[in-house]
């Protein structure tokens, strides 16, 4: 027996929690997706410059990844395996070690902490505390690391922190690169309080940092700043955790976002696009001598998502057997930045920043960012805002977006920004 259902916004407003968010900005019922495009139930097509918040670096339904997944399911490959040894997991481990870690001279043990980025962050924080015997963690202004309590404690956003409902403790924020516009020497205060026995500052177990703060407003740390941080951590025997959940897997150009700075973190967190196809998967990469877990000490029912292992292996084989994708991402990042240059020259109160294919348009009048995104949606483009006041239009197109689609999307965004500024001018001069 089949039940015919007509889907519209009432279906979701009636049954789904008020916590839903993206659907409020993009009021459509999406049905299919291929590459960089989504199609709704009415046949309208939308160019996707959101890419699942960075979970779809290789676009929607990549045929090579899809075929690998379908073949695995059809042959009754194991779907759920916790941390049991399976062929799919073994193939992923070998592929990741030989094609990602070895060519970069990296030596990490690989932990599967659970299916999401916040699982990876939680395990990294727990391990750092276990290894060092210390409680405190240093995080940075405008950071975002996840929505569970440990991850929220190292997150800067006040609204998200308030949702915890309990005190978020044992963390101390430090200014991210550029927070004081160069008026304060990098790490001067941090190092001073570490060395001062009268500062009341507990020596931390670890520092956790994003090389590019996506949710925080596309704030880009300079390579020299990251090197300075890594050096300070090494001298003070503090573990360095790089959160590469959104910026890893090629988003900034290199596979890992920290490669440009030439640093080697003690612990790295990966999720979002590591599964390749948009399936849940996360990794915590651990310096081998830090791998002091007792068996089962950190676990999760869905840490063995074998379909994700299959698509992750296919993605690495297809996109990371050479440097072609990396070169393309860097070139497309320049194209986006050049387009943003032109926009910023036309409008006062507009600037831009970014690396690779994570780029942000920064509006002095924060409300214009949301307005530009709303106009862009009406023209068939998905783009979101970020930053503490939602003042940044953040672009995260699939890394595989064609040059034609990239140009088309940038043209829509340019028109939308122009329209937002024109409407604001008319309103203020009415």
Coordinates of C-alpha atoms in Angstrom, one line a residue:
X1 CA 0.0 0.0 0.0
X2 CA 1.4 3.4 -1.0
X3 CA 0.5 6.7 0.5
X4 CA 0.6 9.8 -1.7
X5 CA 2.1 12.8 0.0
X6 CA 2.3 16.3 -1.4
X7 CA 5.4 17.9 0.0
X8 CA 5.5 21.6 0.7
X9 CA 6.7 23.9 3.5
X10 CA 3.8 22.9 5.7
X11 CA 5.0 19.4 6.0
X12 CA 8.2 20.6 7.7
X13 CA 6.7 23.4 9.8
X14 CA 4.1 21.0 11.2
X15 CA 6.4 18.1 12.1
X16 CA 10.0 19.3 12.3
X17 CA 11.6 21.1 15.3
X18 CA 12.1 24.9 15.4
X19 CA 15.8 24.2 15.4
X20 CA 15.9 23.8 11.6
X21 CA 17.9 26.7 10.0
X22 CA 19.1 26.4 6.4
X23 CA 15.6 25.6 5.1
X24 CA 14.4 29.0 6.4
X25 CA 16.9 30.8 4.1
X26 CA 16.3 28.4 1.2
X27 CA 12.6 27.7 1.1
X28 CA 12.5 24.9 -1.5
X29 CA 12.0 21.2 -1.3
X30 CA 15.1 19.7 -3.0
X31 CA 14.9 16.4 -4.7
X32 CA 17.9 15.6 -6.8
X33 CA 21.5 16.7 -7.2
X34 CA 24.3 16.2 -9.6
X35 CA 27.7 17.8 -9.5
X36 CA 27.3 21.4 -8.4
X37 CA 23.6 21.6 -9.0
X38 CA 20.5 20.8 -7.0
X39 CA 16.9 20.5 -8.4
X40 CA 13.7 21.0 -6.4
X41 CA 10.4 19.2 -6.7
X42 CA 9.2 21.9 -9.1
X43 CA 12.1 21.5 -11.4
X44 CA 14.0 24.6 -10.4
X45 CA 17.8 24.3 -10.5
X46 CA 20.1 25.9 -8.0
X47 CA 23.9 26.2 -8.3
X48 CA 25.4 25.0 -5.0
X49 CA 28.1 27.3 -3.5
X50 CA 27.4 25.8 -0.1
X51 CA 28.4 22.1 -0.7
X52 CA 26.9 20.7 2.5
X53 CA 28.9 23.2 4.6
X54 CA 32.0 21.7 3.2
X55 CA 30.9 18.0 3.3
X56 CA 30.6 17.8 -0.5
X57 CA 34.0 18.9 -1.8
X58 CA 33.6 16.6 -4.7
X59 CA 30.1 17.7 -5.5
X60 CA 26.8 15.7 -5.5
X61 CA 26.6 12.1 -6.6
X62 CA 30.1 11.9 -8.2
X63 CA 29.7 8.9 -10.6
X64 CA 32.9 7.1 -9.6
X65 CA 32.1 7.3 -5.9
X66 CA 28.4 6.4 -6.5
X67 CA 29.3 3.3 -8.5
X68 CA 31.7 2.2 -5.9
X69 CA 29.0 2.6 -3.2
X70 CA 26.3 0.9 -5.3
X71 CA 28.6 -2.1 -6.1
X72 CA 29.5 -2.5 -2.5
X73 CA 25.8 -2.5 -1.3
X74 CA 24.7 -4.8 -4.1
X75 CA 27.3 -7.4 -3.2
X76 CA 26.1 -7.3 0.4
X77 CA 29.2 -5.5 1.8
X78 CA 29.2 -4.9 5.5
X79 CA 27.4 -1.7 6.4
X80 CA 27.8 -1.5 10.1
X81 CA 30.9 -2.8 11.8
X82 CA 31.8 -0.7 14.9
X83 CA 35.6 -1.1 15.1
X84 CA 35.7 -4.7 13.7
X85 CA 38.2 -5.4 11.0
X86 CA 36.6 -5.2 7.6
X87 CA 37.8 -5.2 4.0
X88 CA 36.4 -1.8 3.4
X89 CA 38.2 -0.3 6.4
X90 CA 41.4 -2.0 5.5
X91 CA 41.4 -0.7 2.0
X92 CA 40.7 2.8 3.3
X93 CA 43.5 2.6 5.8
X94 CA 46.0 1.5 3.2
X95 CA 44.9 4.1 0.7
X96 CA 45.0 7.0 3.2
X97 CA 48.4 6.0 4.5
X98 CA 50.0 5.5 1.1
X99 CA 48.3 8.4 -0.9
X100 CA 47.7 11.0 1.8
X101 CA 50.1 10.6 4.7
X102 CA 53.3 9.1 3.1
X103 CA 53.7 11.6 0.3
X104 CA 53.5 14.4 2.9
X105 CA 56.0 12.8 5.3
X106 CA 53.3 12.5 8.0
X107 CA 53.2 9.6 10.5
X108 CA 49.9 9.4 12.3
X109 CA 47.8 6.7 13.9
X110 CA 44.2 6.8 12.6
X111 CA 41.3 6.8 15.1
X112 CA 37.7 6.5 14.0
X113 CA 36.0 8.4 16.8
X114 CA 32.4 8.5 15.5
X115 CA 30.6 9.9 12.4
X116 CA 30.9 13.7 12.8
X117 CA 33.4 16.5 13.3
X118 CA 32.5 17.1 16.9
X119 CA 33.2 13.4 17.7
X120 CA 36.7 13.9 16.3
X121 CA 37.2 17.1 18.4
X122 CA 35.9 15.5 21.6
X123 CA 38.3 12.6 21.2
X124 CA 41.2 15.0 20.5
X125 CA 40.5 17.0 23.6
X126 CA 40.1 13.9 25.8
X127 CA 43.3 12.4 24.5
X128 CA 45.3 15.6 25.0
X129 CA 44.1 15.7 28.6
X130 CA 44.9 12.0 29.2
X131 CA 48.4 12.3 27.7
X132 CA 49.4 15.4 29.6
X133 CA 47.4 15.0 32.8
X134 CA 46.3 18.7 32.4
X135 CA 42.8 20.0 32.1
X136 CA 43.0 23.4 30.4
X137 CA 42.6 23.9 26.6
X138 CA 43.5 27.0 24.7
X139 CA 41.1 28.0 21.9
X140 CA 40.8 31.2 19.8
X141 CA 38.4 34.0 19.3
X142 CA 35.6 33.3 16.8
X143 CA 36.5 29.6 16.7
X144 CA 33.9 26.9 15.9
X145 CA 34.6 23.3 16.8
X146 CA 31.2 21.6 17.2
X147 CA 28.0 21.4 19.1
X148 CA 28.7 18.8 21.9
X149 CA 29.8 20.1 25.3
X150 CA 33.6 19.7 24.9
X151 CA 33.6 21.2 21.4
X152 CA 31.3 24.0 22.5
X153 CA 33.7 24.9 25.3
X154 CA 36.4 25.7 22.7
X155 CA 33.9 27.5 20.4
X156 CA 33.6 31.3 20.4
X157 CA 30.0 31.9 19.2
X158 CA 27.9 33.2 22.1
X159 CA 24.6 32.0 20.7
X160 CA 25.9 28.4 20.3
X161 CA 27.6 28.4 23.6
X162 CA 24.5 29.6 25.4
X163 CA 22.7 26.6 24.0
X164 CA 24.8 24.3 26.3
X165 CA 22.7 25.2 29.3
X166 CA 25.7 24.4 31.7
X167 CA 29.0 26.1 32.4
X168 CA 31.6 25.5 29.7
X169 CA 34.9 25.2 31.6
X170 CA 38.6 24.4 31.4
X171 CA 39.2 26.5 28.3
X172 CA 40.8 29.9 27.7
X173 CA 40.3 31.9 24.5
X174 CA 43.3 33.7 22.9
X175 CA 43.2 36.2 20.1
X176 CA 43.2 34.6 16.6
X177 CA 45.5 36.1 14.0
X178 CA 44.5 39.6 13.1
X179 CA 42.1 40.0 16.0
X180 CA 43.9 43.2 17.2
X181 CA 44.8 44.3 13.6
X182 CA 48.5 44.0 14.4
X183 CA 48.4 46.3 17.3
X184 CA 49.4 43.5 19.7
X185 CA 52.4 41.3 19.2
X186 CA 51.5 37.7 18.3
X187 CA 51.5 35.4 21.4
X188 CA 53.1 38.0 23.6
X189 CA 50.4 37.7 26.3
X190 CA 50.1 34.0 25.9
X191 CA 53.8 33.3 26.5
X192 CA 54.0 35.8 29.3
X193 CA 51.3 34.2 31.4
X194 CA 52.7 30.8 30.7
X195 CA 56.0 31.8 32.2
X196 CA 54.7 33.9 35.1
X197 CA 54.1 31.8 38.3
X198 CA 51.9 34.6 39.5
X199 CA 49.6 34.8 36.5
X200 CA 47.1 32.2 37.9
X201 CA 47.1 30.6 34.5
X202 CA 47.1 26.8 34.4
X203 CA 49.5 25.3 31.9
X204 CA 47.2 23.9 29.2
X205 CA 47.1 20.4 27.8
X206 CA 46.7 21.6 24.2
X207 CA 45.9 24.4 21.8
X208 CA 43.2 23.8 19.3
X209 CA 43.1 26.0 16.1
X210 CA 41.5 26.3 12.7
X211 CA 43.9 27.6 10.0
X212 CA 40.9 29.3 8.4
X213 CA 37.9 30.0 10.6
X214 CA 34.9 29.2 8.4
X215 CA 32.0 29.7 10.7
X216 CA 33.9 32.5 12.4
X217 CA 33.8 34.6 9.3
X218 CA 36.5 33.2 6.9
X219 CA 39.4 34.5 9.1
X220 CA 42.7 33.3 7.6
X221 CA 45.7 32.7 9.8
X222 CA 49.0 33.7 8.1
X223 CA 51.6 30.9 7.7
X224 CA 54.0 32.8 9.9
X225 CA 51.4 33.0 12.6
X226 CA 50.8 29.3 12.5
X227 CA 54.5 28.6 12.6
X228 CA 54.9 30.9 15.6
X229 CA 52.0 29.0 17.3
X230 CA 53.5 25.6 16.6
X231 CA 56.9 26.8 17.8
X232 CA 55.4 28.1 21.1
X233 CA 53.6 24.9 21.7
X234 CA 56.7 22.8 21.1
X235 CA 58.8 25.0 23.4
X236 CA 56.2 24.9 26.2
X237 CA 55.3 21.2 25.8
X238 CA 51.7 21.9 24.8
X239 CA 50.0 19.7 22.2
X240 CA 48.9 21.3 19.0
X241 CA 45.5 20.2 17.6
X242 CA 44.5 21.4 14.1
X243 CA 40.8 21.2 13.4
X244 CA 40.7 20.5 9.7
X245 CA 37.0 19.3 9.7
X246 CA 35.9 22.0 7.2
X247 CA 39.2 23.2 5.7
X248 CA 40.7 19.8 5.1
X249 CA 40.3 17.5 2.1
X250 CA 41.5 20.1 -0.3
X251 CA 39.3 23.1 0.6
X252 CA 42.3 25.5 0.8
X253 CA 44.2 23.9 -2.0
X254 CA 46.4 21.3 -0.3
X255 CA 44.8 18.2 1.2
X256 CA 45.6 19.5 4.7
X257 CA 45.1 23.2 5.3
X258 CA 48.2 23.4 7.5
X259 CA 50.6 22.2 4.7
X260 CA 51.1 25.7 3.4
X261 CA 52.6 26.8 6.8
X262 CA 54.9 23.7 6.9
X263 CA 53.8 22.7 10.4
X264 CA 53.1 19.2 11.7
X265 CA 50.3 19.2 14.4
X266 CA 50.3 16.6 17.1
X267 CA 46.7 15.8 16.5
X268 CA 44.5 16.5 13.5
X269 CA 40.7 16.3 13.2
X270 CA 39.0 15.5 9.9
X271 CA 35.3 15.0 9.0
X272 CA 32.8 16.4 6.5
X273 CA 34.4 15.6 3.1
X274 CA 36.7 12.8 4.2
X275 CA 33.9 10.4 3.4
X276 CA 33.9 11.8 -0.2
X277 CA 30.2 11.3 -0.9
X278 CA 28.6 13.2 1.9
X279 CA 28.3 10.1 4.1
X280 CA 29.1 10.5 7.9
X281 CA 32.7 9.8 8.7
X282 CA 35.4 11.4 10.9
X283 CA 39.1 10.8 11.7
X284 CA 41.3 11.8 14.6
X285 CA 45.0 11.6 13.5
X286 CA 47.3 11.0 16.4
X287 CA 51.1 11.3 16.7
X288 CA 52.1 7.7 17.3
X289 CA 53.6 8.2 20.7
X290 CA 50.4 9.9 21.9
X291 CA 48.2 6.9 21.1
X292 CA 47.8 5.8 24.7
X293 CA 44.1 4.9 24.6
X294 CA 42.9 1.8 26.4
X295 CA 40.8 -0.4 24.2
X296 CA 37.3 1.0 24.1
X297 CA 38.2 4.0 26.2
X298 CA 36.7 6.3 23.5
X299 CA 34.1 4.6 21.3
X300 CA 30.9 5.0 19.4
X301 CA 28.3 2.8 17.7
X302 CA 28.8 4.4 14.3
X303 CA 32.5 4.7 14.2
X304 CA 32.7 1.9 11.6
X305 CA 30.5 3.3 8.8
X306 CA 31.8 1.0 6.0
X307 CA 29.9 2.7 3.1
X308 CA 31.9 5.8 4.0
X309 CA 35.1 3.9 3.9
X310 CA 34.2 2.8 0.4
X311 CA 33.5 6.2 -0.9
X312 CA 36.4 7.8 0.9
X313 CA 38.8 5.3 -0.7
X314 CA 37.3 6.0 -4.1
X315 CA 37.6 9.8 -3.6
X316 CA 41.3 9.5 -2.6
X317 CA 42.0 7.3 -5.6
X318 CA 40.2 9.6 -8.0
X319 CA 41.3 13.0 -6.7
X320 CA 44.5 12.6 -4.7
X321 CA 46.6 10.3 -6.8
X322 CA 48.3 13.4 -8.2
X323 CA 48.2 17.2 -7.6
X324 CA 45.8 18.1 -10.4
X325 CA 42.8 18.9 -8.1
X326 CA 45.1 20.9 -5.7
X327 CA 46.3 23.1 -8.6
X328 CA 42.8 23.6 -9.8
X329 CA 41.5 24.7 -6.4
X330 CA 44.2 27.2 -6.0
X331 CA 43.6 28.6 -9.5
X332 CA 39.8 28.8 -8.9
X333 CA 40.5 30.5 -5.6
X334 CA 42.3 33.3 -7.4
X335 CA 39.3 33.6 -9.8
X336 CA 37.0 34.1 -6.9
X337 CA 39.3 36.6 -5.3
X338 CA 39.6 38.6 -8.5
X339 CA 35.8 38.7 -8.9
X340 CA 35.5 39.9 -5.3
X341 CA 38.2 42.6 -6.0
X342 CA 35.9 44.0 -8.6
X343 CA 32.9 44.0 -6.3
X344 CA 34.8 45.7 -3.5
X345 CA 36.0 48.4 -5.8
X346 CA 32.4 49.2 -6.6
X347 CA 31.1 49.4 -3.1
X348 CA 32.3 51.1 0.1
X349 CA 32.1 49.0 3.2
X350 CA 32.9 45.8 1.4
X351 CA 36.1 43.7 1.6
X352 CA 37.1 40.1 1.1
X353 CA 39.4 37.4 2.4
X354 CA 40.0 33.7 2.0
X355 CA 42.2 30.8 0.8
X356 CA 41.6 28.4 -2.1
X357 CA 37.9 27.7 -2.5
X358 CA 36.8 29.1 0.8
X359 CA 36.2 32.8 0.3
X360 CA 34.3 35.5 2.1
X361 CA 32.8 38.8 1.3
X362 CA 32.8 41.0 4.4
X363 CA 30.0 43.6 4.8
X364 CA 30.4 46.6 7.2
X365 CA 26.6 46.7 7.3
X366 CA 26.0 43.1 8.4
X367 CA 22.4 43.0 7.3
X368 CA 23.4 43.4 3.7
X369 CA 25.2 40.0 3.7
X370 CA 22.0 38.2 4.5
X371 CA 20.1 40.3 2.0
X372 CA 22.6 39.5 -0.8
X373 CA 22.3 35.7 0.0
X374 CA 18.5 36.0 -0.2
X375 CA 18.6 37.7 -3.5
X376 CA 21.1 35.1 -4.8
X377 CA 18.7 32.3 -3.8
X378 CA 16.0 34.0 -5.8
X379 CA 18.3 33.9 -8.8
X380 CA 19.3 30.2 -8.3
X381 CA 22.4 30.3 -6.2
X382 CA 22.9 28.8 -2.7
X383 CA 25.4 30.8 -0.5
X384 CA 25.4 31.2 3.3
X385 CA 26.5 33.8 5.8
X386 CA 29.0 33.4 8.6
X387 CA 30.8 35.5 11.2
X388 CA 29.7 36.6 14.7
X389 CA 27.1 38.9 13.2
X390 CA 26.4 37.0 10.0
X391 CA 28.3 39.8 8.2
X392 CA 30.2 37.5 5.8
X393 CA 28.9 35.9 2.6
X394 CA 30.9 32.6 2.7
X395 CA 31.5 30.7 -0.5
X396 CA 32.2 26.9 -0.3
X397 CA 31.6 25.7 -3.9
X398 CA 32.4 22.0 -4.6
X399 CA 36.1 21.8 -5.5
X400 CA 35.0 20.1 -8.8
X401 CA 32.9 23.1 -9.9
X402 CA 33.5 23.7 -13.6
X403 CA 35.0 27.0 -14.7
X404 CA 31.7 27.8 -16.5
X405 CA 29.6 27.1 -13.4
X406 CA 32.0 29.1 -11.2
X407 CA 31.8 32.1 -13.5
X408 CA 28.0 31.8 -13.6
X409 CA 27.7 31.7 -9.8
X410 CA 30.0 34.6 -9.3
X411 CA 28.0 36.6 -11.8
X412 CA 24.8 35.9 -9.9
X413 CA 26.5 36.8 -6.6
X414 CA 27.8 40.0 -8.1
X415 CA 24.4 41.0 -9.3
X416 CA 22.9 40.1 -5.9
X417 CA 25.4 42.2 -4.0
X418 CA 24.8 45.2 -6.4
X419 CA 21.1 44.9 -5.8
X420 CA 21.4 44.6 -2.0
X421 CA 23.5 47.8 -2.0
X422 CA 21.1 49.6 -4.3
X423 CA 18.1 48.7 -2.2
X424 CA 19.9 49.9 0.9
X425 CA 20.7 53.2 -0.7
X426 CA 17.1 53.7 -1.8
X427 CA 15.8 52.9 1.6
X428 CA 18.2 55.2 3.4
X429 CA 17.5 58.1 1.0
X430 CA 13.8 57.7 0.7

